[in-house]
Amino acid sequence: MNVVHIEDRGAVRVVRIDRPEARNAFSGEVISQLYRALVEADADEGVLAVVLTGADPAFCAGVDLKQAAVEGEAYFRRHRDEPVIAQTGRMRKPIIGAVNGACFTGGLELALGCDFLVASERAVFADTHARVGVRPGGGMTARLPSVVGTAWARRMSFCGEVVDAALALRIGLVTEVVPHERLLDRAVELATAATEPPADVLQAVKRMYVEGSGAPVLAALETERAIAEAGSTDLAALEERRRAVMARNRAQLAP
């Protein structure tokens, strides 16, 4: 089943996660297809920039806890074999996240690997790792502080609060909020602007950011990975906690 769709708009490749019935959570198919799509886009000489988005109503809900509870360690092994979350941060070419809806936990880690984010007015963000009893291992504690600052990063991770698009803009999590129907076109406009400089120069500038000012992030990724791997995951409790967190999030977002 095809759960990742690709569309080329000139030199910009749009990659869309298309599993809306599960809020675009990381099933085995999503992991494999999205990882392959991102690797292939980075290697394709005709692609100069990438836009990553999700099928409405969500960007990505992160780990598929139902599948994880059934498959156990095999599910998390797939994440290690095809590190789709890490791949956004490894792209040589510019990658812009177009956040169209819920962007939670592993989905937020996926988004944080992008060079910057543009959000729909419907976008909401949260880190629920601690709430569901999972140690983050996809870059949350490394990348989130570098984007929103240490205090807001800790508040999001400790409290599991849902951050709406307006607040995300104020704290620097996203660079722009646009009407929902304009989101993809605006992201493609920005990606197209990023294709105008010589590709080798732009990729060199990106490398400077990643290896220069981003050097503390690279070190923090190693620390996060080591601490995450030292813990264990109680898969039997994950689904119960997931349901409780979803109920809490719905209550937060209720008018």
Coordinates of C-alpha atoms in Angstrom, one line a residue:
M1 CA 0.0 0.0 0.0
N2 CA 1.3 3.4 -1.0
V3 CA 1.3 5.7 2.1
V4 CA 3.8 8.3 0.9
H5 CA 3.1 10.3 -2.2
I6 CA 5.6 12.3 -4.2
E7 CA 4.9 15.3 -6.5
D8 CA 7.5 17.3 -8.3
R9 CA 6.9 21.0 -8.7
G10 CA 9.8 22.2 -10.9
A11 CA 13.0 21.5 -8.9
V12 CA 11.0 21.1 -5.6
R13 CA 9.9 17.7 -4.5
V14 CA 6.8 17.5 -2.3
V15 CA 6.7 14.5 -0.1
R16 CA 3.4 13.8 1.6
I17 CA 2.7 11.2 4.3
D18 CA -0.8 9.8 3.4
R19 CA -2.2 7.7 6.2
P20 CA -4.9 10.1 7.5
E21 CA -7.0 7.5 9.2
A22 CA -4.1 7.0 11.7
R23 CA -3.1 10.7 11.7
N24 CA -0.1 9.7 9.6
A25 CA 1.6 7.8 12.4
F26 CA 4.7 5.8 11.7
S27 CA 3.5 2.4 10.6
G28 CA 6.1 0.0 9.1
E29 CA 5.0 1.1 5.6
V30 CA 5.3 4.8 6.4
I31 CA 8.8 4.3 7.9
S32 CA 10.1 2.4 4.9
Q33 CA 8.4 4.5 2.2
L34 CA 9.2 7.9 3.8
Y35 CA 12.8 7.0 4.5
R36 CA 13.3 5.8 0.9
A37 CA 11.5 8.9 -0.5
L38 CA 13.8 11.3 1.5
V39 CA 17.0 9.4 0.6
E40 CA 16.0 9.3 -3.1
A41 CA 15.1 13.0 -3.1
D42 CA 18.5 13.9 -1.6
A43 CA 20.3 11.9 -4.2
D44 CA 18.3 13.1 -7.3
E45 CA 20.2 15.8 -9.1
G46 CA 17.0 17.2 -10.5
V47 CA 15.6 17.9 -7.0
L48 CA 17.0 21.0 -5.4
A49 CA 14.7 21.4 -2.4
V50 CA 12.1 19.3 -0.6
V51 CA 8.8 20.1 1.1
L52 CA 7.6 17.6 3.7
T53 CA 3.9 17.5 4.7
G54 CA 1.0 15.3 5.7
A55 CA -2.4 14.4 4.5
D56 CA -5.1 16.3 6.4
P57 CA -6.0 16.4 9.2
A58 CA -2.5 15.7 10.6
F59 CA 1.1 16.2 9.9
C60 CA 2.3 13.2 11.8
A61 CA 1.3 11.7 15.2
G62 CA 4.7 9.9 15.6
V63 CA 5.1 6.4 16.7
D64 CA 2.3 4.0 15.9
L65 CA 1.8 2.8 19.5
K66 CA -0.8 0.2 18.5
Q67 CA 1.6 -1.4 16.1
A68 CA 4.5 -1.1 18.6
A69 CA 2.5 -2.9 21.2
V70 CA 1.8 -5.8 18.9
E71 CA 5.3 -6.0 17.3
G72 CA 7.4 -5.1 20.3
E73 CA 11.1 -4.7 19.7
A74 CA 10.7 -5.5 16.0
Y75 CA 8.9 -2.2 15.5
F76 CA 11.7 -0.1 17.1
R77 CA 14.3 -2.1 15.2
R78 CA 12.7 -0.9 12.0
H79 CA 13.2 2.7 13.2
R80 CA 16.9 1.9 13.7
D81 CA 17.3 0.1 10.4
E82 CA 15.5 2.9 8.4
P83 CA 16.0 6.0 10.6
V84 CA 13.3 8.1 9.0
I85 CA 13.2 10.7 11.8
A86 CA 16.9 11.2 11.6
Q87 CA 16.9 11.5 7.8
T88 CA 15.2 14.9 7.8
G89 CA 18.2 16.3 9.7
R90 CA 20.7 14.5 7.4
M91 CA 19.4 16.0 4.2
R92 CA 22.1 17.8 2.2
K93 CA 19.4 19.8 0.4
P94 CA 17.0 22.3 1.9
I95 CA 13.9 20.7 3.4
I96 CA 11.0 22.7 4.6
G97 CA 8.2 21.3 6.8
A98 CA 4.7 22.3 5.9
V99 CA 2.8 21.5 9.1
N100 CA -0.9 21.2 8.2
G101 CA -2.3 19.8 11.5
A102 CA -1.3 17.8 14.5
C103 CA 2.5 17.4 14.9
F104 CA 3.1 15.3 18.0
T105 CA 6.1 13.6 19.6
G106 CA 7.9 11.6 16.9
G107 CA 6.1 13.7 14.3
L108 CA 7.5 16.8 16.0
E109 CA 11.0 15.2 15.9
L110 CA 10.5 14.6 12.2
A111 CA 9.6 18.2 11.7
L112 CA 12.4 19.6 13.8
G113 CA 14.9 17.9 11.4
C114 CA 13.7 20.3 8.7
D115 CA 15.5 23.5 8.0
F116 CA 12.5 25.5 9.0
L117 CA 8.7 25.1 9.4
V118 CA 5.7 26.9 7.9
A119 CA 2.4 26.2 9.6
S120 CA -1.3 26.2 8.7
E121 CA -3.5 28.0 11.1
R122 CA -4.8 24.5 12.1
A123 CA -1.4 23.2 13.2
V124 CA -0.8 22.1 16.7
F125 CA 2.3 20.8 18.3
A126 CA 3.2 18.7 21.4
D127 CA 5.8 16.4 22.9
T128 CA 4.1 13.6 24.7
H129 CA 7.1 11.3 25.1
A130 CA 7.2 11.5 28.9
R131 CA 3.4 11.4 29.2
V132 CA 3.2 8.0 27.5
G133 CA 6.3 6.7 29.2
V134 CA 8.7 6.7 26.3
R135 CA 12.2 8.3 26.3
P136 CA 12.7 10.5 23.3
G137 CA 15.4 9.2 20.9
G138 CA 14.7 11.0 17.7
G139 CA 16.3 14.3 18.5
M140 CA 13.6 16.1 20.6
T141 CA 15.9 17.1 23.5
A142 CA 18.7 18.0 21.0
R143 CA 16.7 20.1 18.5
L144 CA 13.8 21.6 20.3
P145 CA 15.9 23.8 22.6
S146 CA 17.9 25.1 19.7
V147 CA 14.6 26.3 18.1
V148 CA 12.4 27.5 20.9
G149 CA 15.0 27.9 23.8
T150 CA 15.6 25.8 26.8
A151 CA 12.8 26.9 28.9
W152 CA 10.0 26.4 26.3
A153 CA 11.5 23.1 25.3
R154 CA 11.5 21.8 28.8
R155 CA 8.0 23.1 29.4
M156 CA 6.7 21.2 26.3
S157 CA 8.5 18.0 27.2
F158 CA 7.7 18.0 30.9
C159 CA 4.1 19.2 30.7
G160 CA 3.0 17.8 27.4
E161 CA 1.1 21.0 26.6
V162 CA -0.4 21.4 23.2
V163 CA 1.0 24.5 21.4
D164 CA -1.2 26.1 18.8
A165 CA 0.0 27.7 15.6
A166 CA -0.1 31.3 17.0
L167 CA 2.0 30.4 20.0
A168 CA 4.3 28.3 17.9
L169 CA 5.0 31.4 15.8
R170 CA 5.7 33.5 18.9
I171 CA 8.2 31.1 20.4
G172 CA 10.0 30.5 17.1
L173 CA 8.9 26.9 16.5
V174 CA 7.5 28.0 13.1
T175 CA 8.6 30.9 10.8
E176 CA 5.2 31.7 9.4
V177 CA 1.5 30.8 9.8
V178 CA -0.7 30.9 6.7
P179 CA -4.4 30.1 5.9
H180 CA -4.8 26.3 5.7
E181 CA -5.6 26.3 2.0
R182 CA -2.4 28.4 1.2
L183 CA 0.0 26.2 3.2
L184 CA 1.4 23.9 0.5
D185 CA 1.7 26.7 -2.1
R186 CA 3.5 28.9 0.3
A187 CA 5.9 26.2 1.3
V188 CA 6.7 25.5 -2.3
E189 CA 7.2 29.2 -2.9
L190 CA 9.8 29.3 -0.2
A191 CA 11.4 26.0 -1.4
T192 CA 11.6 27.4 -4.9
A193 CA 13.4 30.5 -3.6
A194 CA 15.9 28.2 -2.1
T195 CA 16.6 26.6 -5.5
E196 CA 17.7 29.9 -7.0
P197 CA 21.3 30.1 -5.6
P198 CA 23.9 27.7 -7.1
A199 CA 23.1 24.3 -5.6
D200 CA 26.7 23.6 -4.5
V201 CA 26.9 27.0 -2.7
L202 CA 23.5 26.5 -1.0
Q203 CA 24.5 23.0 0.2
A204 CA 27.8 24.4 1.5
V205 CA 25.9 27.1 3.4
K206 CA 23.6 24.5 4.9
R207 CA 26.6 22.3 5.9
M208 CA 28.1 25.4 7.7
Y209 CA 24.9 25.8 9.7
V210 CA 24.7 22.1 10.6
E211 CA 28.4 21.7 11.5
G212 CA 29.0 25.2 12.8
S213 CA 26.3 26.7 14.9
G214 CA 24.5 23.3 14.9
A215 CA 27.5 21.5 16.4
P216 CA 26.0 21.5 19.9
V217 CA 22.9 19.8 18.5
L218 CA 25.1 17.0 17.0
A219 CA 26.6 16.4 20.4
A220 CA 23.2 16.5 22.1
L221 CA 21.9 13.9 19.7
E222 CA 24.5 11.5 20.9
T223 CA 23.7 12.2 24.5
E224 CA 20.0 11.7 23.9
R225 CA 20.5 8.4 22.0
A226 CA 22.7 7.0 24.8
I227 CA 20.2 7.8 27.6
A228 CA 17.3 6.5 25.5
E229 CA 19.0 3.2 24.8
A230 CA 19.8 2.7 28.4
G231 CA 16.1 2.6 29.3
S232 CA 13.4 0.1 28.7
T233 CA 9.9 0.5 27.3
D234 CA 6.8 -1.0 28.9
L235 CA 4.9 -1.7 25.7
A236 CA 1.9 -3.1 27.7
A237 CA 1.4 0.4 29.2
L238 CA 1.9 2.4 26.1
E239 CA -1.6 2.0 24.7
E240 CA -3.3 2.9 27.9
R241 CA -1.2 6.0 28.3
R242 CA -1.7 6.9 24.7
R243 CA -5.5 7.0 25.1
A244 CA -5.2 9.1 28.2
V245 CA -2.9 11.6 26.5
M246 CA -5.2 11.8 23.5
A247 CA -8.2 12.5 25.7
R248 CA -6.2 15.2 27.5
N249 CA -5.1 16.8 24.3
R250 CA -8.7 16.8 23.0
A251 CA -9.8 18.6 26.1
Q252 CA -7.1 21.2 25.7
L253 CA -8.1 21.9 22.2
A254 CA -11.8 22.0 22.9
P255 CA -13.4 25.5 22.4

